[in-house]
Tab-separated table of C-alpha atoms in Angstrom:
chain	number	residue	atom	x	y	z
A	1181	MET	CA	140.122	66.620	86.237
A	1182	GLY	CA	138.849	69.450	84.140
A	1183	SER	CA	135.502	70.795	84.570
A	1184	GLY	CA	134.259	68.394	81.672
A	1185	GLU	CA	132.026	66.450	84.077
A	1186	LEU	CA	132.026	68.185	87.378
A	1187	ARG	CA	128.958	68.816	89.149
A	1188	TYR	CA	128.287	72.115	90.901
A	1189	GLU	CA	126.257	71.910	93.945
A	1190	ILE	CA	125.297	75.228	95.625
A	1191	SER	CA	124.131	75.464	99.054
A	1192	GLN	CA	120.674	77.036	99.712
A	1193	ASN	CA	121.956	80.049	101.482
A	1194	ALA	CA	124.324	80.732	98.986
A	1195	TYR	CA	121.922	80.542	96.267
A	1196	ILE	CA	119.037	82.406	97.858
A	1197	LYS	CA	121.482	85.266	99.148
A	1198	LEU	CA	122.588	85.914	95.311
A	1199	VAL	CA	119.266	86.005	93.910
A	1200	LEU	CA	117.801	88.275	96.674
A	1201	HIS	CA	120.745	90.639	96.025
A	1202	ALA	CA	119.800	90.690	92.311
A	1203	LEU	CA	116.100	91.243	93.379
A	1204	LYS	CA	117.084	94.140	95.768
A	1205	HIS	CA	118.711	96.145	92.776
A	1206	LYS	CA	116.189	95.270	89.882
A	1207	ALA	CA	117.406	98.203	87.774
A	1208	ALA	CA	121.055	97.382	87.967
A	1209	ALA	CA	123.596	94.760	87.138
A	1210	VAL	CA	124.929	92.991	90.241
A	1211	ASN	CA	127.715	90.381	91.094
A	1212	GLY	CA	129.013	88.294	93.817
A	1213	VAL	CA	131.760	85.513	94.630
A	1214	LEU	CA	131.064	81.995	95.335
A	1215	LEU	CA	132.786	80.285	98.110
A	1216	GLY	CA	133.602	76.541	98.672
A	1217	ARG	CA	135.776	73.689	97.874
A	1218	LEU	CA	136.318	70.535	95.862
A	1219	SER	CA	134.532	67.606	96.993
A	1220	ASP	CA	136.368	64.822	98.606
A	1221	ARG	CA	135.819	62.540	95.819
A	1222	GLY	CA	136.754	65.350	93.356
A	1223	ASP	CA	133.672	64.904	91.212
A	1224	ALA	CA	131.864	68.061	92.402
A	1225	VAL	CA	132.440	71.613	93.583
A	1226	GLU	CA	130.540	72.315	96.842
A	1227	VAL	CA	129.434	75.981	96.913
A	1228	LEU	CA	129.011	76.513	100.559
A	1229	ASP	CA	128.486	80.274	100.784
A	1230	ALA	CA	128.346	83.300	98.649
A	1231	VAL	CA	129.279	87.178	99.165
A	1232	PRO	CA	127.210	89.707	97.163
A	1233	LEU	CA	129.645	92.391	95.927
A	1234	PHE	CA	128.520	95.442	94.007
A	1235	HIS	CA	125.468	96.991	92.427
A	1236	SER	CA	127.405	99.758	90.464
A	1237	HIS	CA	130.521	100.194	88.525
A	1238	LEU	CA	131.027	96.494	88.225
A	1239	GLY	CA	133.520	97.079	85.704
A	1240	LEU	CA	135.955	98.788	87.892
A	1241	LEU	CA	139.087	97.221	89.823
A	1242	PRO	CA	139.858	98.958	93.054
A	1243	ASN	CA	136.655	97.925	94.997
A	1244	LEU	CA	136.801	94.499	93.624
A	1245	GLU	CA	140.312	93.994	94.511
A	1246	ILE	CA	139.774	94.972	98.045
A	1247	SER	CA	136.651	92.876	98.382
A	1248	LEU	CA	138.415	89.769	96.950
A	1249	LEU	CA	141.351	90.333	99.515
A	1250	LEU	CA	139.143	90.701	102.486
A	1251	ILE	CA	136.946	87.749	101.362
A	1252	GLU	CA	139.844	85.495	100.680
A	1253	GLU	CA	141.403	86.480	104.052
A	1254	TYR	CA	138.114	85.464	105.892
A	1255	TYR	CA	137.314	82.334	104.272
A	1256	GLY	CA	140.925	80.928	103.835
A	1257	SER	CA	140.661	80.709	107.695
A	1258	LYS	CA	137.592	78.645	107.259
A	1259	GLY	CA	139.101	76.179	104.610
A	1260	MET	CA	137.142	77.742	101.623
A	1261	SER	CA	138.357	79.402	98.586
A	1262	ILE	CA	136.846	81.464	95.686
A	1263	VAL	CA	135.161	78.942	93.481
A	1264	GLY	CA	133.327	80.921	91.187
A	1265	TYR	CA	131.401	84.070	90.326
A	1266	PHE	CA	127.796	85.205	89.982
A	1267	HIS	CA	126.430	87.988	87.605
A	1268	ALA	CA	123.200	89.337	86.941
A	1269	ASN	CA	122.743	91.476	83.858
A	1270	GLU	CA	121.109	94.903	84.040
A	1271	ARG	CA	118.382	94.155	81.480
A	1272	TYR	CA	115.597	91.448	81.703
A	1273	ASP	CA	116.146	90.132	78.363
A	1274	ASP	CA	120.000	90.443	78.231
A	1275	THR	CA	121.021	86.594	78.385
A	1276	GLU	CA	124.646	87.161	77.285
A	1277	LEU	CA	127.526	86.761	79.375
A	1278	GLY	CA	129.440	90.050	78.928
A	1279	GLY	CA	133.091	91.246	79.208
A	1280	ILE	CA	133.083	92.130	82.838
A	1281	ALA	CA	131.592	88.687	84.032
A	1282	ARG	CA	134.244	86.919	81.654
A	1283	ASN	CA	137.268	88.755	82.788
A	1284	ILE	CA	136.375	88.228	86.620
A	1285	GLY	CA	135.700	84.819	85.764
A	1286	ASP	CA	139.333	84.257	84.071
A	1287	HIS	CA	140.821	86.004	87.305
A	1288	ILE	CA	139.170	83.357	89.592
A	1289	PHE	CA	139.843	80.704	87.218
A	1290	ARG	CA	143.565	81.292	87.349
A	1291	TYR	CA	143.608	80.322	91.151
A	1292	PHE	CA	140.755	77.679	90.945
A	1293	PRO	CA	140.684	75.843	87.492
A	1294	GLN	CA	137.237	74.428	88.247
A	1295	ALA	CA	135.652	77.575	88.631
A	1296	ALA	CA	132.148	78.528	87.544
A	1297	VAL	CA	130.403	81.480	86.380
A	1298	LEU	CA	126.712	81.622	87.197
A	1299	LEU	CA	124.420	84.052	85.224
A	1300	LEU	CA	121.069	84.808	86.506
A	1301	ASP	CA	118.213	83.713	84.322
A	1302	ASN	CA	115.497	86.159	84.604
A	1303	LYS	CA	112.874	84.195	82.484
A	1304	LYS	CA	113.370	81.163	84.905
A	1305	LEU	CA	113.352	83.624	87.889
A	1306	GLU	CA	109.868	85.035	86.548
A	1307	ALA	CA	108.578	81.495	86.268
A	1308	LEU	CA	109.470	80.585	89.714
A	1309	SER	CA	106.036	81.474	91.175
A	1310	ASN	CA	104.532	78.437	88.923
A	1311	GLY	CA	106.212	76.480	91.700
A	1312	LYS	CA	107.308	73.355	89.610
A	1313	ASP	CA	110.926	73.649	88.716
A	1314	ARG	CA	113.465	72.561	91.256
A	1315	SER	CA	116.474	73.627	89.221
A	1316	PRO	CA	118.413	76.752	90.081
A	1317	VAL	CA	117.368	80.003	88.460
A	1318	MET	CA	120.816	80.494	87.063
A	1319	GLN	CA	122.716	79.467	84.037
A	1320	LEU	CA	125.989	77.594	84.391
A	1321	TYR	CA	129.149	78.471	82.387
A	1322	THR	CA	132.490	76.509	82.684
A	1323	ARG	CA	135.758	77.249	80.764
A	1324	ASP	CA	136.376	75.039	77.690
A	1325	SER	CA	139.617	74.028	76.223
A	1326	SER	CA	139.865	76.941	74.046
A	1327	LYS	CA	139.756	79.316	77.245
A	1328	ASN	CA	136.229	80.617	76.564
A	1329	TRP	CA	133.426	80.583	79.078
A	1330	LYS	CA	130.690	78.115	77.375
A	1331	LEU	CA	126.998	77.721	78.561
A	1332	VAL	CA	126.562	74.244	80.123
A	1333	SER	CA	123.069	73.341	78.724
A	1334	SER	CA	120.694	72.289	81.352
A	1335	ASP	CA	118.783	69.756	79.180
A	1336	GLY	CA	119.408	66.248	80.380
A	1337	SER	CA	122.435	66.702	82.760
A	1338	ASN	CA	121.871	68.334	85.963
A	1339	ARG	CA	125.372	69.807	86.529
A	1340	LEU	CA	124.024	72.837	88.481
A	1341	ILE	CA	121.833	71.804	91.361
A	1342	THR	CA	121.019	73.199	94.825
A	1343	LYS	CA	122.151	71.016	97.696
A	1344	GLU	CA	118.628	71.204	99.416
A	1345	PRO	CA	115.811	70.351	97.010
A	1346	THR	CA	113.505	72.855	98.714
A	1347	ALA	CA	115.669	75.873	97.837
A	1348	ASN	CA	113.235	77.423	95.302
A	1349	VAL	CA	110.233	76.924	97.803
A	1350	VAL	CA	112.330	78.831	100.440
A	1351	LEU	CA	113.512	81.560	97.934
A	1352	LEU	CA	109.699	81.908	96.795
A	1353	ASP	CA	108.784	82.634	100.397
A	1354	TYR	CA	111.593	85.137	100.932
A	1355	MET	CA	110.563	86.846	97.842
A	1356	THR	CA	106.961	87.232	99.080
A	1357	SER	CA	108.165	88.649	102.461
A	1358	GLU	CA	110.774	91.028	100.287
A	1359	LYS	CA	113.624	89.549	102.478
A	1360	TRP	CA	116.005	91.006	99.694
A	1361	GLN	CA	115.571	94.335	101.657
A	1362	ASN	CA	117.997	92.838	104.137
A	1363	VAL	CA	120.893	91.868	102.040
A	1364	VAL	CA	124.069	93.725	102.550
A	1365	ASP	CA	126.483	93.733	99.625
A	1366	PHE	CA	130.070	95.100	99.633
A	1367	ASP	CA	129.029	98.265	98.281
A	1368	ASP	CA	126.736	98.871	101.092
A	1369	HIS	CA	129.708	97.979	103.478
A	1370	LEU	CA	131.998	100.627	101.977
A	1371	ASP	CA	129.324	103.063	102.390
A	1372	ASP	CA	128.685	102.087	106.113
A	1373	ILE	CA	131.148	99.649	107.535
A	1374	SER	CA	128.727	98.781	110.279
A	1375	LYS	CA	126.908	96.816	107.602
A	1376	ASP	CA	128.284	93.239	107.282
A	1377	TRP	CA	128.879	91.769	104.062
A	1378	LEU	CA	128.813	88.307	105.641
A	1379	ASN	CA	125.246	88.703	106.176
A	1380	PRO	CA	125.188	86.699	109.360
A	1381	ASP	CA	121.555	87.490	110.323
A	1382	LEU	CA	120.093	87.216	107.124
A	1383	PHE	CA	118.546	83.651	107.701
A	1384	LYS	CA	117.795	83.810	111.138
B	1310	MET	CA	123.219	111.384	93.958
B	1311	VAL	CA	122.202	111.521	97.422
B	1312	THR	CA	124.010	112.103	100.794
B	1313	LYS	CA	123.917	109.682	103.368
B	1314	SER	CA	121.949	111.827	105.801
B	1315	GLU	CA	119.224	112.607	103.086
B	1316	GLU	CA	119.175	108.728	102.557
B	1317	ASP	CA	118.667	108.158	106.198
B	1318	GLN	CA	115.874	110.763	106.320
B	1319	LEU	CA	114.160	108.945	103.288
B	1320	ASN	CA	114.744	105.552	105.023
B	1321	ARG	CA	113.096	106.664	108.199
B	1322	LEU	CA	110.155	108.191	106.553
B	1323	GLU	CA	109.689	105.212	104.500
B	1324	ALA	CA	109.845	102.894	107.357
B	1325	GLN	CA	107.219	105.228	109.221
B	1326	VAL	CA	104.674	105.198	106.254
B	1327	ASP	CA	105.174	101.505	105.831
B	1328	ASN	CA	104.175	100.952	109.363
B	1329	ALA	CA	101.105	103.249	108.908
B	1330	GLY	CA	102.716	106.031	110.891
B	1331	GLY	CA	101.480	108.761	108.607
B	1332	GLY	CA	103.835	111.116	106.543
B	1333	ALA	CA	103.141	109.656	103.077
B	1334	TRP	CA	102.733	112.953	101.369
B	1335	GLU	CA	106.024	114.240	102.899
B	1336	TYR	CA	107.724	110.887	101.874
B	1337	LEU	CA	106.524	111.155	98.419
B	1338	CYS	CA	107.771	114.927	98.209
B	1339	LEU	CA	111.410	113.757	99.471
B	1340	VAL	CA	111.453	110.762	96.743
B	1341	ARG	CA	110.727	113.621	94.173
B	1342	LYS	CA	113.054	116.055	95.337
B	1343	LEU	CA	116.006	113.537	95.929
B	1344	LYS	CA	115.012	112.159	92.615
B	1345	VAL	CA	115.393	108.558	93.936
B	1346	ARG	CA	113.811	105.524	92.454
B	1347	ARG	CA	111.644	103.556	95.011
B	1348	PRO	CA	108.736	102.648	92.405
B	1349	ASP	CA	107.110	100.116	94.591
B	1350	LYS	CA	106.561	102.246	97.481
B	1351	VAL	CA	105.784	105.465	95.517
B	1352	LEU	CA	103.050	103.293	93.946
B	1353	LYS	CA	101.487	101.846	96.888
B	1354	HIS	CA	101.413	105.013	99.097
B	1355	GLY	CA	100.855	107.462	96.059
B	1356	LEU	CA	97.840	105.461	95.029
B	1357	ALA	CA	96.529	105.193	98.368
B	1358	ILE	CA	96.291	108.893	98.452
B	1359	LEU	CA	94.860	109.273	94.928
B	1360	ASN	CA	92.178	106.528	95.753
B	1361	ASP	CA	91.017	108.510	98.842
B	1362	SER	CA	88.823	111.390	97.514
B	1363	LYS	CA	89.298	113.422	100.750
B	1364	LYS	CA	93.097	113.205	100.737
B	1365	ARG	CA	93.200	113.663	97.071
B	1366	SER	CA	91.246	117.038	97.208
B	1367	ALA	CA	93.323	118.184	100.252
B	1368	LEU	CA	96.293	118.224	97.796
B	1369	GLY	CA	94.807	120.842	95.565
B	1370	THR	CA	96.867	121.551	92.355
B	1371	GLU	CA	99.577	119.118	93.714
B	1372	GLU	CA	97.250	116.316	92.944
B	1373	TRP	CA	98.498	116.356	89.347
B	1374	THR	CA	102.177	116.315	90.340
B	1375	LEU	CA	101.305	113.028	92.297
B	1376	CYS	CA	99.437	111.633	89.641
B	1377	GLU	CA	102.534	112.089	87.383
B	1378	GLN	CA	104.759	110.472	89.939
B	1379	VAL	CA	102.447	107.587	90.330
B	1380	ALA	CA	102.127	106.862	86.713
B	1381	VAL	CA	105.970	106.774	86.349
B	1382	ALA	CA	106.125	104.351	89.517
B	1383	ALA	CA	103.581	102.413	87.954
B	1384	MET	CA	105.270	102.059	84.788
B	1385	ASP	CA	108.556	101.001	86.666
B	1386	CYS	CA	106.497	98.348	88.449
B	1387	GLN	CA	104.808	97.135	85.188
B	1388	SER	CA	101.539	98.033	86.803
B	1389	LEU	CA	100.479	99.419	83.217
B	1390	ASP	CA	96.641	99.686	83.879
B	1391	VAL	CA	97.336	102.024	86.878
B	1392	ALA	CA	99.651	104.226	84.768
B	1393	LYS	CA	97.131	104.292	81.695
B	1394	ASP	CA	94.541	105.621	84.138
B	1395	CYS	CA	96.722	108.165	85.730
B	1396	ILE	CA	97.786	109.564	82.247
B	1397	LYS	CA	94.214	109.342	81.128
B	1398	VAL	CA	93.193	111.692	83.827
B	1399	LEU	CA	96.253	113.947	83.415
B	1400	ARG	CA	95.332	114.211	79.610
B	1401	LYS	CA	91.809	115.069	80.516
B	1402	ARG	CA	92.912	117.905	82.542
B	1403	PHE	CA	95.608	119.020	80.432
B	1404	PRO	CA	94.710	118.357	76.890
B	1405	ASP	CA	97.612	120.246	75.084
B	1406	SER	CA	100.281	119.412	77.453
B	1407	LYS	CA	103.865	117.966	76.180
B	1408	ARG	CA	104.419	116.976	79.655
B	1409	VAL	CA	101.553	114.460	79.495
B	1410	GLY	CA	102.565	113.485	75.883
B	1411	ARG	CA	106.013	112.558	77.357
B	1412	LEU	CA	104.106	110.353	79.849
B	1413	GLU	CA	102.274	108.729	77.037
B	1414	GLY	CA	105.669	108.168	75.286
B	1415	MET	CA	107.001	106.559	78.316
B	1416	LEU	CA	103.915	104.240	78.608
B	1417	LEU	CA	104.557	103.150	75.101
B	1418	GLU	CA	108.340	102.215	76.295
B	1419	ALA	CA	106.869	100.451	79.035
B	1420	LYS	CA	104.772	98.242	76.719
B	1421	GLY	CA	107.734	97.604	74.738
B	1422	LEU	CA	106.416	99.229	71.583
B	1423	TRP	CA	109.899	100.541	70.667
B	1424	ALA	CA	109.029	101.926	67.190
B	1425	GLU	CA	105.830	103.774	68.421
B	1426	ALA	CA	107.722	105.457	71.247
B	1427	GLU	CA	110.676	106.349	68.851
B	1428	LYS	CA	108.019	107.853	66.431
B	1429	ALA	CA	106.234	109.837	69.334
B	1430	TYR	CA	109.633	111.171	70.454
B	1431	SER	CA	110.913	112.096	66.989
B	1432	SER	CA	107.756	113.927	66.526
B	1433	PHE	CA	108.242	115.960	69.882
B	1434	LEU	CA	111.668	116.687	68.802
B	1435	GLU	CA	110.660	118.198	65.532
B	1436	ASP	CA	108.497	120.823	67.297
B	1437	ASN	CA	110.913	121.361	69.994
B	1438	PRO	CA	114.564	120.284	69.394
B	1439	PHE	CA	115.664	121.576	72.617
B	1440	ASP	CA	113.655	119.319	74.853
B	1441	GLN	CA	116.233	117.746	77.078
B	1442	VAL	CA	113.771	115.264	78.584
B	1443	ILE	CA	112.744	113.689	75.195
B	1444	HIS	CA	116.444	113.515	74.066
B	1445	LYS	CA	117.300	111.527	77.352
B	1446	ARG	CA	114.388	109.382	76.800
B	1447	ARG	CA	115.632	108.464	73.486
B	1448	VAL	CA	118.658	107.475	74.917
B	1449	ALA	CA	116.753	105.400	77.308
B	1450	LEU	CA	114.854	103.725	74.723
B	1451	ALA	CA	117.874	102.576	72.923
B	1452	LYS	CA	119.482	101.307	75.967
B	1453	ALA	CA	116.147	99.276	77.059
B	1454	GLN	CA	116.290	97.499	73.785
B	1455	GLY	CA	120.072	96.678	74.178
B	1456	ASN	CA	121.373	99.062	71.459
B	1457	ILE	CA	124.110	100.235	73.539
B	1458	THR	CA	126.105	101.792	70.733
B	1459	THR	CA	122.866	103.980	69.685
B	1460	ALA	CA	122.536	105.061	73.046
B	1461	ILE	CA	126.214	106.193	73.266
B	1462	GLU	CA	125.746	107.966	69.944
B	1463	CYS	CA	122.466	109.616	71.114
B	1464	LEU	CA	123.885	110.659	74.475
B	1465	ASN	CA	127.398	111.755	72.776
B	1466	LYS	CA	125.279	113.872	70.358
B	1467	TYR	CA	122.992	115.187	73.223
B	1468	LEU	CA	126.126	116.289	75.253
B	1469	ASP	CA	127.549	118.435	72.099
B	1470	THR	CA	124.621	120.581	72.838
B	1471	PHE	CA	123.950	120.213	76.550
B	1472	MET	CA	127.387	119.949	77.855
B	1473	ALA	CA	126.376	121.172	81.217
B	1474	ASP	CA	124.267	118.475	82.031
B	1475	HIS	CA	126.191	116.599	84.711
B	1476	ASP	CA	123.679	113.681	84.922
B	1477	ALA	CA	124.230	112.790	81.319
B	1478	TRP	CA	127.838	112.717	81.494
B	1479	ARG	CA	127.824	110.312	84.500
B	1480	GLU	CA	125.365	108.315	82.752
B	1481	LEU	CA	127.754	108.114	79.740
B	1482	ALA	CA	130.546	107.185	81.912
B	1483	GLU	CA	128.804	104.486	83.653
B	1484	ILE	CA	127.514	102.847	79.949
B	1485	TYR	CA	131.321	103.039	78.931
B	1486	ILE	CA	132.617	101.477	82.323
B	1487	SER	CA	129.983	98.718	81.746
B	1488	LEU	CA	131.388	98.251	78.299
B	1489	GLN	CA	135.007	98.409	79.718
B	1490	MET	CA	135.676	101.474	77.578
B	1491	TYR	CA	137.832	102.970	80.346
B	1492	LYS	CA	139.457	105.770	78.452
B	1493	GLN	CA	136.142	107.189	77.416
B	1494	ALA	CA	135.027	106.853	80.897
B	1495	ALA	CA	137.822	108.899	82.173
B	1496	PHE	CA	137.205	111.664	79.620
B	1497	CYS	CA	133.589	112.014	81.031
B	1498	TYR	CA	134.797	112.293	84.479
B	1499	GLU	CA	137.605	114.727	83.456
B	1500	GLU	CA	134.660	116.864	82.242
B	1501	LEU	CA	132.683	116.536	85.240
B	1502	ILE	CA	135.845	117.380	87.369
B	1503	LEU	CA	136.156	120.514	85.339
B	1504	SER	CA	132.584	121.746	85.724
B	1505	GLN	CA	132.389	120.520	89.469
B	1506	PRO	CA	135.804	120.546	91.022
B	1507	THR	CA	134.403	120.370	94.498
B	1508	ASN	CA	132.245	117.281	93.961
B	1509	PRO	CA	134.574	114.539	95.660
B	1510	LEU	CA	132.409	111.749	94.001
B	1511	HIS	CA	133.869	112.874	90.513
B	1512	HIS	CA	137.507	112.657	91.820
B	1513	LEU	CA	136.749	109.163	93.431
B	1514	ALA	CA	135.462	107.685	90.154
B	1515	TYR	CA	138.100	109.301	88.078
B	1516	ALA	CA	140.608	107.465	90.334
B	1517	ASP	CA	139.016	104.154	90.080
B	1518	VAL	CA	138.829	104.362	86.277
B	1519	LEU	CA	142.555	105.425	86.198
B	1520	TYR	CA	143.532	102.640	88.496
B	1521	THR	CA	141.538	100.224	86.500
B	1522	ILE	CA	143.386	101.212	83.016
B	1523	GLY	CA	146.547	100.663	84.995
B	1524	GLY	CA	150.286	101.514	84.149
B	1525	LEU	CA	152.389	103.693	86.397
B	1526	GLU	CA	151.384	107.147	85.170
B	1527	ASN	CA	147.851	106.289	85.524
B	1528	LEU	CA	148.375	104.871	88.886
B	1529	GLN	CA	150.142	107.824	90.222
B	1530	ALA	CA	147.326	110.167	88.941
B	1531	ALA	CA	144.972	107.825	90.419
B	1532	LYS	CA	146.663	108.163	93.843
B	1533	LYS	CA	146.281	112.120	93.661
B	1534	TYR	CA	142.824	111.859	92.946
B	1535	TYR	CA	142.102	109.508	95.788
B	1536	ALA	CA	144.050	112.007	97.843
B	1537	SER	CA	142.046	114.932	96.819
B	1538	THR	CA	138.761	112.829	97.363
B	1539	ILE	CA	140.258	112.322	100.742
B	1540	ASN	CA	140.778	116.092	101.091
B	1541	LEU	CA	137.396	117.111	99.893
B	1542	THR	CA	135.550	114.427	102.352
B	1543	GLY	CA	137.503	115.281	105.373
B	1544	GLY	CA	139.091	111.779	105.354
B	1545	LYS	CA	135.660	110.019	105.719
B	1546	ASN	CA	135.549	108.200	102.373
B	1547	ARG	CA	136.728	104.840	102.797
B	1548	ARG	CA	136.841	103.954	99.269
B	1549	ALA	CA	139.460	106.547	98.796
B	1550	LEU	CA	141.318	105.481	101.784
B	1551	PHE	CA	141.482	101.932	100.352
B	1552	GLY	CA	142.382	103.280	96.785
B	1553	VAL	CA	145.399	105.012	98.186
B	1554	CYS	CA	146.501	101.726	99.677
B	1555	LEU	CA	145.964	99.748	96.597
B	1556	CYS	CA	147.629	102.584	94.454
B	1557	THR	CA	150.862	102.549	96.743
B	1558	SER	CA	151.156	98.869	96.678
B	1559	ALA	CA	150.579	98.686	92.768
B	1560	ILE	CA	152.962	101.440	92.269
B	1561	GLY	CA	155.666	99.827	94.452
B	1562	GLN	CA	155.345	96.576	92.301
B	1563	LEU	CA	155.675	98.390	89.129
B	1564	SER	CA	158.518	100.523	90.308
B	1565	LYS	CA	160.566	97.503	91.770
B	1566	GLY	CA	164.197	98.025	90.396
B	1567	ARG	CA	163.622	101.382	89.201
B	1568	ASN	CA	165.300	104.632	90.677
B	1569	LYS	CA	164.387	105.650	94.102
B	1570	GLU	CA	162.970	108.843	92.616
B	1571	ASP	CA	159.996	107.189	91.229
B	1572	LYS	CA	159.003	105.514	94.632
B	1573	ASP	CA	156.540	107.414	96.581
B	1574	SER	CA	156.936	108.239	100.040
B	1575	PRO	CA	155.212	105.856	102.327
B	1576	GLU	CA	153.496	108.606	104.475
B	1577	LEU	CA	150.103	108.870	102.659
B	1578	GLN	CA	149.656	104.997	102.599
B	1579	LEU	CA	150.530	104.973	106.436
B	1580	LEU	CA	147.910	107.553	107.069
B	1581	ALA	CA	145.350	105.808	105.041
B	1582	VAL	CA	145.792	102.561	106.954
B	1583	ALA	CA	145.736	104.202	110.447
B	1584	ALA	CA	142.490	106.162	109.310
B	1585	LEU	CA	140.980	102.801	108.051
B	1586	GLU	CA	142.073	100.797	111.099
B	1587	LYS	CA	140.591	103.745	113.583
B	1588	ASP	CA	137.360	103.594	111.777
B	1589	TYR	CA	137.018	99.971	111.922
B	1590	LYS	CA	137.940	99.852	115.358
B	1591	GLN	CA	135.013	102.280	116.043
B	1592	ARG	CA	132.415	101.128	113.754
B	1593	ALA	CA	133.152	97.515	112.852
B	1594	PRO	CA	135.459	96.049	115.391
B	1595	GLY	CA	134.648	92.625	114.648
B	1596	LYS	CA	136.243	92.797	111.149
B	1597	LEU	CA	139.467	94.851	112.441
B	1598	PRO	CA	141.638	91.696	112.416
B	1599	LEU	CA	140.633	91.065	108.811
B	1600	LEU	CA	141.197	94.716	107.733
B	1601	THR	CA	144.780	94.575	109.394
B	1602	SER	CA	146.042	91.297	107.891
B	1603	ALA	CA	144.602	92.161	104.360
B	1604	LEU	CA	146.161	95.647	104.452
B	1605	LYS	CA	149.670	94.070	105.749
B	1606	SER	CA	149.458	91.963	102.591
B	1607	LEU	CA	149.000	95.117	100.456
B	1608	ARG	CA	152.024	96.566	102.279
B	1609	VAL	CA	154.356	93.451	102.145
B	1610	SER	CA	154.168	93.632	98.143
B	1611	SER	CA	155.043	97.235	97.916
């Protein structure tokens, strides 16, 4: 089954981790990987976790390769694989999916053909405090038959949803308490290996 | 660029001030000195001092420096009213100042009034074509509007004149990397290594770019620069240690079936692996098994 009708269901913790990471580094582009598996019925991709990767030099390979190696090693033993990629652009009004995001997406697609690329939607994030929208503050991109990453329109179909409907409420709460200070990404880990990119205590 | 000890010191002070333990002025001075970007803290604590007339007069002439620092932080946090007030106060005190004029230009930028900001900066440059800060603000202006090509053009022109500005070279390199223009980024790092040959971060960034471009020659060069980074940092830079492992593995893959002369000796990689494992054992023992098996898979492919 191609990505034509697949749903993408992202767990609250994965979702919040990625957005908090972007908020921690407001003046930079950031990225992360999505971990999970195909659902038993094969009609959805379950994104069960996420690892925030970098907030500088996103276009360079060495650190990306090391991070993917370690991440695959860890999550492989838990029965999960890399199912997608998250990217947040540097500028507020940049809504384009750039070359770096597409290339990394392509790489992940080679190992998981139902891969998704999520791009942070800054306008939606800003409007979050209006408190009404339950849909994730991200845009969903999937690969079409001509090997391009295409934006999946969010009108009508809800192909990207958070598993827990209260995810945005919890996210807003964390934003108010500036929880993003505690997010550790791979850049932080490489600078100080005692910092854990698994963020085990983030939601405790 | 800030060292780890400087960052630790800054974070300690920040925590202290956040918890009402005093030291706000010391913190603000350190932020200024290290040129880091912490606008929400600077705004909060700086404004607290400015709004307290006793604390403010205790600063003497430093009051104006603080005013400027808070104005910039306010703009970064989109508290434009605060910024406007600070700039007004500064303008009153220094009516002919170009430095205040720059702040006024930045306020136009913060409001998104691109054309007005560009006009202001152009007229500044007519009076003083060697004002480095204004030149760089024009680059920032282009970047903020998403005109990355213009930003690159301006920055290149700037560097033709001010070729010793390391920050500008690094900014240009980062812009090139974000556009995946790796060869151009490599050129910037070559300039930086030439002018600051003992700064390990330039060697590291150059190695990263060379590895990204790929190809046997670049990988071999990258390995050399990772090695020089390790040398310059006394073996403490983990990214360089990982870099050595990646290079050795990639070189091994590319030179499969070639003459033995092209194959590197495995010593460097073995040393790097040992150093990494020792480091993880000491400071992140929970991750050691993960590291070991990941590195093993790199070695198997080489």
